[in-house]
Amino acid sequence: IICQSNEQVARERRLLAHLVAMRVEGLIVSVSADTRDGRPFATLLEQGVPLVFIDRTIESLITHKVINDDFGGAPAAVRHLLEQGYRRIAHLAGPETLGVARNRHEGYREALATADRPYDPRYVVAGRLNQETAKQAAAALLDLPEPPAAIFSVNDRSAFGVMLEARKRGLRIPQDLGLVGFGNLAVDELLQPRLSTVAQPAREMGSLATELLFELTDDPEVLTQSGFMAKVKVIPTQLIVRESSLRNG
């Protein structure tokens, strides 16, 4: 059974209650961008319902998790942009309440520090991981007295919004504005120009999360036992360079 919250917390809770009412044997969950209250999931764990988080997690809850190396993937994107000659690099960030967004933001900061580039909070604007808010965030960045030469976006959907705003202003990508996303969605190859991105190994993550869930469904009582050792699997990411950031060859 596959359910989509569409980034709506209320819908997420309804779906969760529906699945529990159906007495599913276990759950693999990636929380919505706006989820702040982990109590519904904590209640399930207390009741011994097998639960594995994937990608977006409730960090305080003790259960198996499969996550990207978000912190490591972000510096690769920023370093690439610096190597291409971009100097003012902005970050279109996600909600600070979301672990993946915080880690990508911290990775961005780390890359600037390593390259002896100043961190300027004016060049960081948060959005909600979708195309529409990304257009607004991109507009705020491009309206700065010294607009960024490149943008590292928290995810690919936000990068699409940047592309639309740049096109509206007559800016050429990558000549006038470099752009790197995060996620490697299938549509990235179809864009003009094609989008550079940090690839998440989604298939590997899904397979591993399922294996961990089977471990719990085989022995669901282990969740409520003292000394339960939760596994956190961190999967490496990979920078994929395409035309949207390739200014120097």
PDB file of C-alpha atoms in Angstrom:
ATOM      1  CA  ILE A   1       0.000   0.000   0.000  1.00  0.00           C
ATOM      2  CA  ILE A   2       1.520   3.330  -1.081  1.00  0.00           C
ATOM      3  CA  CYS A   3       0.192   6.632   0.286  1.00  0.00           C
ATOM      4  CA  GLN A   4       1.164  10.244  -0.465  1.00  0.00           C
ATOM      5  CA  SER A   5       0.837  13.039   2.089  1.00  0.00           C
ATOM      6  CA  ASN A   6       1.359  15.705  -0.604  1.00  0.00           C
ATOM      7  CA  GLU A   7       3.353  17.587   2.061  1.00  0.00           C
ATOM      8  CA  GLN A   8       0.201  18.040   4.177  1.00  0.00           C
ATOM      9  CA  VAL A   9       0.520  17.206   7.873  1.00  0.00           C
ATOM     10  CA  ALA A  10      -3.231  16.679   8.352  1.00  0.00           C
ATOM     11  CA  ARG A  11      -3.354  14.286   5.407  1.00  0.00           C
ATOM     12  CA  GLU A  12      -0.278  12.491   6.745  1.00  0.00           C
ATOM     13  CA  ARG A  13      -2.031  11.876  10.065  1.00  0.00           C
ATOM     14  CA  ARG A  14      -5.228  10.684   8.385  1.00  0.00           C
ATOM     15  CA  LEU A  15      -3.292   8.242   6.238  1.00  0.00           C
ATOM     16  CA  LEU A  16      -1.352   7.009   9.252  1.00  0.00           C
ATOM     17  CA  ALA A  17      -4.562   6.381  11.202  1.00  0.00           C
ATOM     18  CA  HIS A  18      -6.106   4.651   8.163  1.00  0.00           C
ATOM     19  CA  LEU A  19      -3.144   2.314   7.737  1.00  0.00           C
ATOM     20  CA  VAL A  20      -3.105   1.440  11.426  1.00  0.00           C
ATOM     21  CA  ALA A  21      -6.848   0.751  11.306  1.00  0.00           C
ATOM     22  CA  MET A  22      -6.152  -1.645   8.431  1.00  0.00           C
ATOM     23  CA  ARG A  23      -3.693  -3.409  10.763  1.00  0.00           C
ATOM     24  CA  VAL A  24      -0.751  -3.242   8.384  1.00  0.00           C
ATOM     25  CA  GLU A  25       2.231  -5.266   9.575  1.00  0.00           C
ATOM     26  CA  GLY A  26       4.685  -2.394   9.275  1.00  0.00           C
ATOM     27  CA  LEU A  27       5.349   1.065   7.854  1.00  0.00           C
ATOM     28  CA  ILE A  28       8.109   2.783   5.877  1.00  0.00           C
ATOM     29  CA  VAL A  29       7.690   6.530   6.346  1.00  0.00           C
ATOM     30  CA  SER A  30       9.173   9.702   4.872  1.00  0.00           C
ATOM     31  CA  VAL A  31       7.574  12.546   6.814  1.00  0.00           C
ATOM     32  CA  SER A  32       6.080  15.634   5.187  1.00  0.00           C
ATOM     33  CA  ALA A  33       8.120  18.818   4.952  1.00  0.00           C
ATOM     34  CA  ASP A  34       6.012  20.485   7.666  1.00  0.00           C
ATOM     35  CA  THR A  35       5.880  17.635  10.183  1.00  0.00           C
ATOM     36  CA  ARG A  36       7.080  18.882  13.569  1.00  0.00           C
ATOM     37  CA  ASP A  37       5.173  16.686  16.021  1.00  0.00           C
ATOM     38  CA  GLY A  38       6.524  13.161  16.232  1.00  0.00           C
ATOM     39  CA  ARG A  39       4.016  11.970  18.827  1.00  0.00           C
ATOM     40  CA  PRO A  40       1.778  10.022  16.401  1.00  0.00           C
ATOM     41  CA  PHE A  41       4.810   7.990  15.311  1.00  0.00           C
ATOM     42  CA  ALA A  42       6.098   7.673  18.887  1.00  0.00           C
ATOM     43  CA  THR A  43       2.741   6.174  19.908  1.00  0.00           C
ATOM     44  CA  LEU A  44       3.033   3.542  17.193  1.00  0.00           C
ATOM     45  CA  LEU A  45       6.538   2.585  18.315  1.00  0.00           C
ATOM     46  CA  GLU A  46       5.367   2.342  21.926  1.00  0.00           C
ATOM     47  CA  GLN A  47       2.659  -0.031  20.739  1.00  0.00           C
ATOM     48  CA  GLY A  48       5.249  -2.167  18.959  1.00  0.00           C
ATOM     49  CA  VAL A  49       4.201  -1.285  15.409  1.00  0.00           C
ATOM     50  CA  PRO A  50       7.224  -1.879  13.119  1.00  0.00           C
ATOM     51  CA  LEU A  51       8.289   1.456  11.623  1.00  0.00           C
ATOM     52  CA  VAL A  52      11.283   2.450   9.494  1.00  0.00           C
ATOM     53  CA  PHE A  53      11.999   6.044   8.475  1.00  0.00           C
ATOM     54  CA  ILE A  54      13.484   6.778   5.060  1.00  0.00           C
ATOM     55  CA  ASP A  55      15.047  10.075   3.895  1.00  0.00           C
ATOM     56  CA  ARG A  56      12.983  12.456   6.073  1.00  0.00           C
ATOM     57  CA  THR A  57      12.893  11.245   9.648  1.00  0.00           C
ATOM     58  CA  ILE A  58      11.823  12.135  13.166  1.00  0.00           C
ATOM     59  CA  GLU A  59      15.331  12.333  14.572  1.00  0.00           C
ATOM     60  CA  SER A  60      14.352  11.911  18.233  1.00  0.00           C
ATOM     61  CA  LEU A  61      12.590   8.571  17.720  1.00  0.00           C
ATOM     62  CA  ILE A  62      14.519   5.338  18.173  1.00  0.00           C
ATOM     63  CA  THR A  63      13.883   3.025  15.251  1.00  0.00           C
ATOM     64  CA  HIS A  64      15.682   2.000  12.055  1.00  0.00           C
ATOM     65  CA  LYS A  65      16.379   4.830   9.591  1.00  0.00           C
ATOM     66  CA  VAL A  66      17.770   5.023   6.052  1.00  0.00           C
ATOM     67  CA  ILE A  67      19.047   8.477   5.087  1.00  0.00           C
ATOM     68  CA  ASN A  68      21.139  10.195   2.442  1.00  0.00           C
ATOM     69  CA  ASP A  69      24.517  11.707   3.148  1.00  0.00           C
ATOM     70  CA  ASP A  70      22.884  15.126   2.807  1.00  0.00           C
ATOM     71  CA  PHE A  71      25.718  16.910   4.597  1.00  0.00           C
ATOM     72  CA  GLY A  72      28.325  15.362   2.275  1.00  0.00           C
ATOM     73  CA  GLY A  73      26.328  15.859  -0.916  1.00  0.00           C
ATOM     74  CA  ALA A  74      25.912  19.616  -0.497  1.00  0.00           C
ATOM     75  CA  PRO A  75      29.639  20.510  -0.430  1.00  0.00           C
ATOM     76  CA  ALA A  76      30.187  18.582  -3.660  1.00  0.00           C
ATOM     77  CA  ALA A  77      27.626  20.821  -5.369  1.00  0.00           C
ATOM     78  CA  VAL A  78      29.111  24.031  -3.977  1.00  0.00           C
ATOM     79  CA  ARG A  79      32.691  23.012  -4.808  1.00  0.00           C
ATOM     80  CA  HIS A  80      31.642  22.284  -8.368  1.00  0.00           C
ATOM     81  CA  LEU A  81      30.078  25.725  -8.734  1.00  0.00           C
ATOM     82  CA  LEU A  82      33.234  27.363  -7.369  1.00  0.00           C
ATOM     83  CA  GLU A  83      35.350  25.361  -9.822  1.00  0.00           C
ATOM     84  CA  GLN A  84      33.157  26.669 -12.631  1.00  0.00           C
ATOM     85  CA  GLY A  85      34.057  30.226 -11.656  1.00  0.00           C
ATOM     86  CA  TYR A  86      30.889  31.210  -9.794  1.00  0.00           C
ATOM     87  CA  ARG A  87      31.737  33.315  -6.748  1.00  0.00           C
ATOM     88  CA  ARG A  88      28.478  34.528  -5.207  1.00  0.00           C
ATOM     89  CA  ILE A  89      26.712  31.242  -4.517  1.00  0.00           C
ATOM     90  CA  ALA A  90      23.302  31.344  -2.868  1.00  0.00           C
ATOM     91  CA  HIS A  91      21.385  28.531  -1.216  1.00  0.00           C
ATOM     92  CA  LEU A  92      17.671  28.035  -1.678  1.00  0.00           C
ATOM     93  CA  ALA A  93      17.080  26.182   1.579  1.00  0.00           C
ATOM     94  CA  GLY A  94      14.260  24.092   3.003  1.00  0.00           C
ATOM     95  CA  PRO A  95      12.432  24.302   6.337  1.00  0.00           C
ATOM     96  CA  GLU A  96      14.802  24.364   9.308  1.00  0.00           C
ATOM     97  CA  THR A  97      12.521  21.878  11.060  1.00  0.00           C
ATOM     98  CA  LEU A  98      13.457  19.251   8.465  1.00  0.00           C
ATOM     99  CA  GLY A  99      16.678  17.333   9.083  1.00  0.00           C
ATOM    100  CA  VAL A 100      17.556  16.889   5.402  1.00  0.00           C
ATOM    101  CA  ALA A 101      17.221  20.644   4.826  1.00  0.00           C
ATOM    102  CA  ARG A 102      19.376  21.506   7.854  1.00  0.00           C
ATOM    103  CA  ASN A 103      22.080  19.070   6.772  1.00  0.00           C
ATOM    104  CA  ARG A 104      22.200  20.424   3.218  1.00  0.00           C
ATOM    105  CA  HIS A 105      22.370  23.971   4.586  1.00  0.00           C
ATOM    106  CA  GLU A 106      25.230  23.006   6.902  1.00  0.00           C
ATOM    107  CA  GLY A 107      27.002  21.290   4.013  1.00  0.00           C
ATOM    108  CA  TYR A 108      26.688  24.503   1.996  1.00  0.00           C
ATOM    109  CA  ARG A 109      28.229  26.481   4.862  1.00  0.00           C
ATOM    110  CA  GLU A 110      31.006  23.932   5.273  1.00  0.00           C
ATOM    111  CA  ALA A 111      31.951  24.138   1.595  1.00  0.00           C
ATOM    112  CA  LEU A 112      32.160  27.943   1.705  1.00  0.00           C
ATOM    113  CA  ALA A 113      34.311  27.826   4.842  1.00  0.00           C
ATOM    114  CA  THR A 114      36.669  25.257   3.313  1.00  0.00           C
ATOM    115  CA  ALA A 115      37.068  27.461   0.236  1.00  0.00           C
ATOM    116  CA  ASP A 116      37.643  30.572   2.408  1.00  0.00           C
ATOM    117  CA  ARG A 117      34.482  32.134   1.056  1.00  0.00           C
ATOM    118  CA  PRO A 118      32.329  34.242   3.416  1.00  0.00           C
ATOM    119  CA  TYR A 119      28.933  33.003   4.536  1.00  0.00           C
ATOM    120  CA  ASP A 120      26.355  35.722   3.885  1.00  0.00           C
ATOM    121  CA  PRO A 121      22.866  35.044   5.324  1.00  0.00           C
ATOM    122  CA  ARG A 122      21.369  37.308   2.654  1.00  0.00           C
ATOM    123  CA  TYR A 123      22.169  34.572   0.141  1.00  0.00           C
ATOM    124  CA  VAL A 124      20.148  31.934   2.004  1.00  0.00           C
ATOM    125  CA  VAL A 125      16.364  31.928   1.544  1.00  0.00           C
ATOM    126  CA  ALA A 126      14.129  29.151   2.843  1.00  0.00           C
ATOM    127  CA  GLY A 127      11.227  27.667   0.911  1.00  0.00           C
ATOM    128  CA  ARG A 128       8.830  24.735   1.273  1.00  0.00           C
ATOM    129  CA  LEU A 129      10.494  22.312  -1.144  1.00  0.00           C
ATOM    130  CA  ASN A 130       8.088  23.104  -3.962  1.00  0.00           C
ATOM    131  CA  GLN A 131       8.207  24.962  -7.248  1.00  0.00           C
ATOM    132  CA  GLU A 132       5.937  27.879  -6.350  1.00  0.00           C
ATOM    133  CA  THR A 133       7.708  28.973  -3.158  1.00  0.00           C
ATOM    134  CA  ALA A 134      11.026  28.439  -4.938  1.00  0.00           C
ATOM    135  CA  LYS A 135      10.038  31.005  -7.570  1.00  0.00           C
ATOM    136  CA  GLN A 136       9.368  33.526  -4.795  1.00  0.00           C
ATOM    137  CA  ALA A 137      12.642  32.695  -3.051  1.00  0.00           C
ATOM    138  CA  ALA A 138      14.575  32.953  -6.319  1.00  0.00           C
ATOM    139  CA  ALA A 139      12.981  36.348  -6.981  1.00  0.00           C
ATOM    140  CA  ALA A 140      14.124  37.572  -3.553  1.00  0.00           C
ATOM    141  CA  LEU A 141      17.676  36.410  -4.263  1.00  0.00           C
ATOM    142  CA  LEU A 142      17.807  37.852  -7.772  1.00  0.00           C
ATOM    143  CA  ASP A 143      16.459  41.215  -6.529  1.00  0.00           C
ATOM    144  CA  LEU A 144      19.464  41.687  -4.223  1.00  0.00           C
ATOM    145  CA  PRO A 145      21.778  44.625  -5.082  1.00  0.00           C
ATOM    146  CA  GLU A 146      24.449  42.011  -5.815  1.00  0.00           C
ATOM    147  CA  PRO A 147      22.441  38.991  -6.958  1.00  0.00           C
ATOM    148  CA  PRO A 148      24.008  35.533  -6.786  1.00  0.00           C
ATOM    149  CA  ALA A 149      25.894  34.133  -9.749  1.00  0.00           C
ATOM    150  CA  ALA A 150      24.749  30.612  -8.878  1.00  0.00           C
ATOM    151  CA  ILE A 151      22.172  28.873  -6.695  1.00  0.00           C
ATOM    152  CA  PHE A 152      22.423  25.541  -4.921  1.00  0.00           C
ATOM    153  CA  SER A 153      18.846  24.356  -4.384  1.00  0.00           C
ATOM    154  CA  VAL A 154      17.739  22.101  -1.534  1.00  0.00           C
ATOM    155  CA  ASN A 155      15.909  19.826  -3.995  1.00  0.00           C
ATOM    156  CA  ASP A 156      15.146  19.505  -7.683  1.00  0.00           C
ATOM    157  CA  ARG A 157      11.552  20.756  -7.488  1.00  0.00           C
ATOM    158  CA  SER A 158      12.836  23.988  -5.980  1.00  0.00           C
ATOM    159  CA  ALA A 159      15.436  24.174  -8.754  1.00  0.00           C
ATOM    160  CA  PHE A 160      12.610  24.020 -11.317  1.00  0.00           C
ATOM    161  CA  GLY A 161      11.140  27.135  -9.699  1.00  0.00           C
ATOM    162  CA  VAL A 162      14.511  28.894  -9.974  1.00  0.00           C
ATOM    163  CA  MET A 163      14.651  28.020 -13.671  1.00  0.00           C
ATOM    164  CA  LEU A 164      11.206  29.500 -14.269  1.00  0.00           C
ATOM    165  CA  GLU A 165      12.056  32.731 -12.451  1.00  0.00           C
ATOM    166  CA  ALA A 166      15.374  33.045 -14.300  1.00  0.00           C
ATOM    167  CA  ARG A 167      13.641  32.492 -17.647  1.00  0.00           C
ATOM    168  CA  LYS A 168      11.033  35.134 -16.763  1.00  0.00           C
ATOM    169  CA  ARG A 169      13.861  37.636 -16.207  1.00  0.00           C
ATOM    170  CA  GLY A 170      15.682  36.726 -19.406  1.00  0.00           C
ATOM    171  CA  LEU A 171      18.615  35.166 -17.555  1.00  0.00           C
ATOM    172  CA  ARG A 172      20.513  32.390 -19.304  1.00  0.00           C
ATOM    173  CA  ILE A 173      21.460  29.222 -17.440  1.00  0.00           C
ATOM    174  CA  PRO A 174      24.359  28.574 -16.938  1.00  0.00           C
ATOM    175  CA  GLN A 175      25.883  31.706 -18.521  1.00  0.00           C
ATOM    176  CA  ASP A 176      24.103  34.216 -16.268  1.00  0.00           C
ATOM    177  CA  LEU A 177      23.083  31.919 -13.432  1.00  0.00           C
ATOM    178  CA  GLY A 178      24.501  28.545 -12.434  1.00  0.00           C
ATOM    179  CA  LEU A 179      22.126  26.029 -10.858  1.00  0.00           C
ATOM    180  CA  VAL A 180      22.459  22.717  -9.012  1.00  0.00           C
ATOM    181  CA  GLY A 181      19.594  20.782  -7.445  1.00  0.00           C
ATOM    182  CA  PHE A 182      19.359  17.749  -5.172  1.00  0.00           C
ATOM    183  CA  GLY A 183      17.507  14.517  -5.903  1.00  0.00           C
ATOM    184  CA  ASN A 184      18.100  13.529  -9.550  1.00  0.00           C
ATOM    185  CA  LEU A 185      14.464  13.281 -10.613  1.00  0.00           C
ATOM    186  CA  ALA A 186      13.811  11.596 -13.964  1.00  0.00           C
ATOM    187  CA  VAL A 187      12.615  14.881 -15.492  1.00  0.00           C
ATOM    188  CA  ASP A 188      16.034  16.516 -14.885  1.00  0.00           C
ATOM    189  CA  GLU A 189      17.314  15.020 -18.152  1.00  0.00           C
ATOM    190  CA  LEU A 190      14.404  16.512 -20.106  1.00  0.00           C
ATOM    191  CA  LEU A 191      14.894  20.131 -19.043  1.00  0.00           C
ATOM    192  CA  GLN A 192      16.612  22.735 -21.191  1.00  0.00           C
ATOM    193  CA  PRO A 193      19.298  23.063 -20.018  1.00  0.00           C
ATOM    194  CA  ARG A 194      19.525  19.709 -18.270  1.00  0.00           C
ATOM    195  CA  LEU A 195      19.769  20.094 -14.507  1.00  0.00           C
ATOM    196  CA  SER A 196      22.936  19.360 -12.558  1.00  0.00           C
ATOM    197  CA  THR A 197      22.023  17.654  -9.304  1.00  0.00           C
ATOM    198  CA  VAL A 198      23.135  15.568  -6.353  1.00  0.00           C
ATOM    199  CA  ALA A 199      21.755  12.087  -6.946  1.00  0.00           C
ATOM    200  CA  GLN A 200      19.987  10.213  -4.187  1.00  0.00           C
ATOM    201  CA  PRO A 201      20.191   6.416  -4.574  1.00  0.00           C
ATOM    202  CA  ALA A 202      16.426   6.022  -4.175  1.00  0.00           C
ATOM    203  CA  ARG A 203      16.225   2.373  -5.267  1.00  0.00           C
ATOM    204  CA  GLU A 204      18.994   1.351  -2.885  1.00  0.00           C
ATOM    205  CA  MET A 205      17.392   3.298  -0.053  1.00  0.00           C
ATOM    206  CA  GLY A 206      14.011   1.701  -0.649  1.00  0.00           C
ATOM    207  CA  SER A 207      15.449  -1.812  -0.781  1.00  0.00           C
ATOM    208  CA  LEU A 208      17.441  -1.299   2.407  1.00  0.00           C
ATOM    209  CA  ALA A 209      14.466   0.219   4.250  1.00  0.00           C
ATOM    210  CA  THR A 210      12.374  -2.806   3.281  1.00  0.00           C
ATOM    211  CA  GLU A 211      15.027  -5.199   4.560  1.00  0.00           C
ATOM    212  CA  LEU A 212      15.126  -3.350   7.879  1.00  0.00           C
ATOM    213  CA  LEU A 213      11.333  -3.400   8.090  1.00  0.00           C
ATOM    214  CA  PHE A 214      11.323  -7.168   7.572  1.00  0.00           C
ATOM    215  CA  GLU A 215      13.737  -7.469  10.498  1.00  0.00           C
ATOM    216  CA  LEU A 216      11.163  -5.720  12.682  1.00  0.00           C
ATOM    217  CA  THR A 217       8.111  -7.555  11.362  1.00  0.00           C
ATOM    218  CA  ASP A 218       9.867 -10.859  12.047  1.00  0.00           C
ATOM    219  CA  ASP A 219      10.195  -9.815  15.700  1.00  0.00           C
ATOM    220  CA  PRO A 220       7.911  -6.809  16.374  1.00  0.00           C
ATOM    221  CA  GLU A 221       8.305  -7.025  20.143  1.00  0.00           C
ATOM    222  CA  VAL A 222      11.949  -6.009  19.833  1.00  0.00           C
ATOM    223  CA  LEU A 223      10.828  -2.353  19.472  1.00  0.00           C
ATOM    224  CA  THR A 224       9.424  -2.261  23.003  1.00  0.00           C
ATOM    225  CA  GLN A 225      12.328  -4.104  24.637  1.00  0.00           C
ATOM    226  CA  SER A 226      14.984  -2.236  26.604  1.00  0.00           C
ATOM    227  CA  GLY A 227      18.330  -2.168  24.861  1.00  0.00           C
ATOM    228  CA  PHE A 228      16.858  -2.100  21.341  1.00  0.00           C
ATOM    229  CA  MET A 229      19.659  -0.999  19.013  1.00  0.00           C
ATOM    230  CA  ALA A 230      18.274   1.084  16.165  1.00  0.00           C
ATOM    231  CA  LYS A 231      20.216   1.074  12.905  1.00  0.00           C
ATOM    232  CA  VAL A 232      20.873   4.293  11.000  1.00  0.00           C
ATOM    233  CA  LYS A 233      22.099   3.617   7.472  1.00  0.00           C
ATOM    234  CA  VAL A 234      23.682   6.594   5.680  1.00  0.00           C
ATOM    235  CA  ILE A 235      23.805   6.164   1.896  1.00  0.00           C
ATOM    236  CA  PRO A 236      26.406   8.118  -0.144  1.00  0.00           C
ATOM    237  CA  THR A 237      25.219  10.614  -2.750  1.00  0.00           C
ATOM    238  CA  GLN A 238      26.788  11.477  -6.108  1.00  0.00           C
ATOM    239  CA  LEU A 239      27.096  14.782  -7.946  1.00  0.00           C
ATOM    240  CA  ILE A 240      25.830  14.577 -11.528  1.00  0.00           C
ATOM    241  CA  VAL A 241      27.071  17.460 -13.668  1.00  0.00           C
ATOM    242  CA  ARG A 242      24.880  18.587 -16.551  1.00  0.00           C
ATOM    243  CA  GLU A 243      24.499  21.808 -18.539  1.00  0.00           C
ATOM    244  CA  SER A 244      22.823  23.966 -15.855  1.00  0.00           C
ATOM    245  CA  SER A 245      26.108  24.485 -14.016  1.00  0.00           C
ATOM    246  CA  LEU A 246      28.710  23.721 -16.672  1.00  0.00           C
ATOM    247  CA  ARG A 247      30.083  27.148 -17.578  1.00  0.00           C
ATOM    248  CA  ASN A 248      33.711  26.175 -18.208  1.00  0.00           C
ATOM    249  CA  GLY A 249      33.593  23.363 -20.722  1.00  0.00           C
TER     250      GLY A 249
END
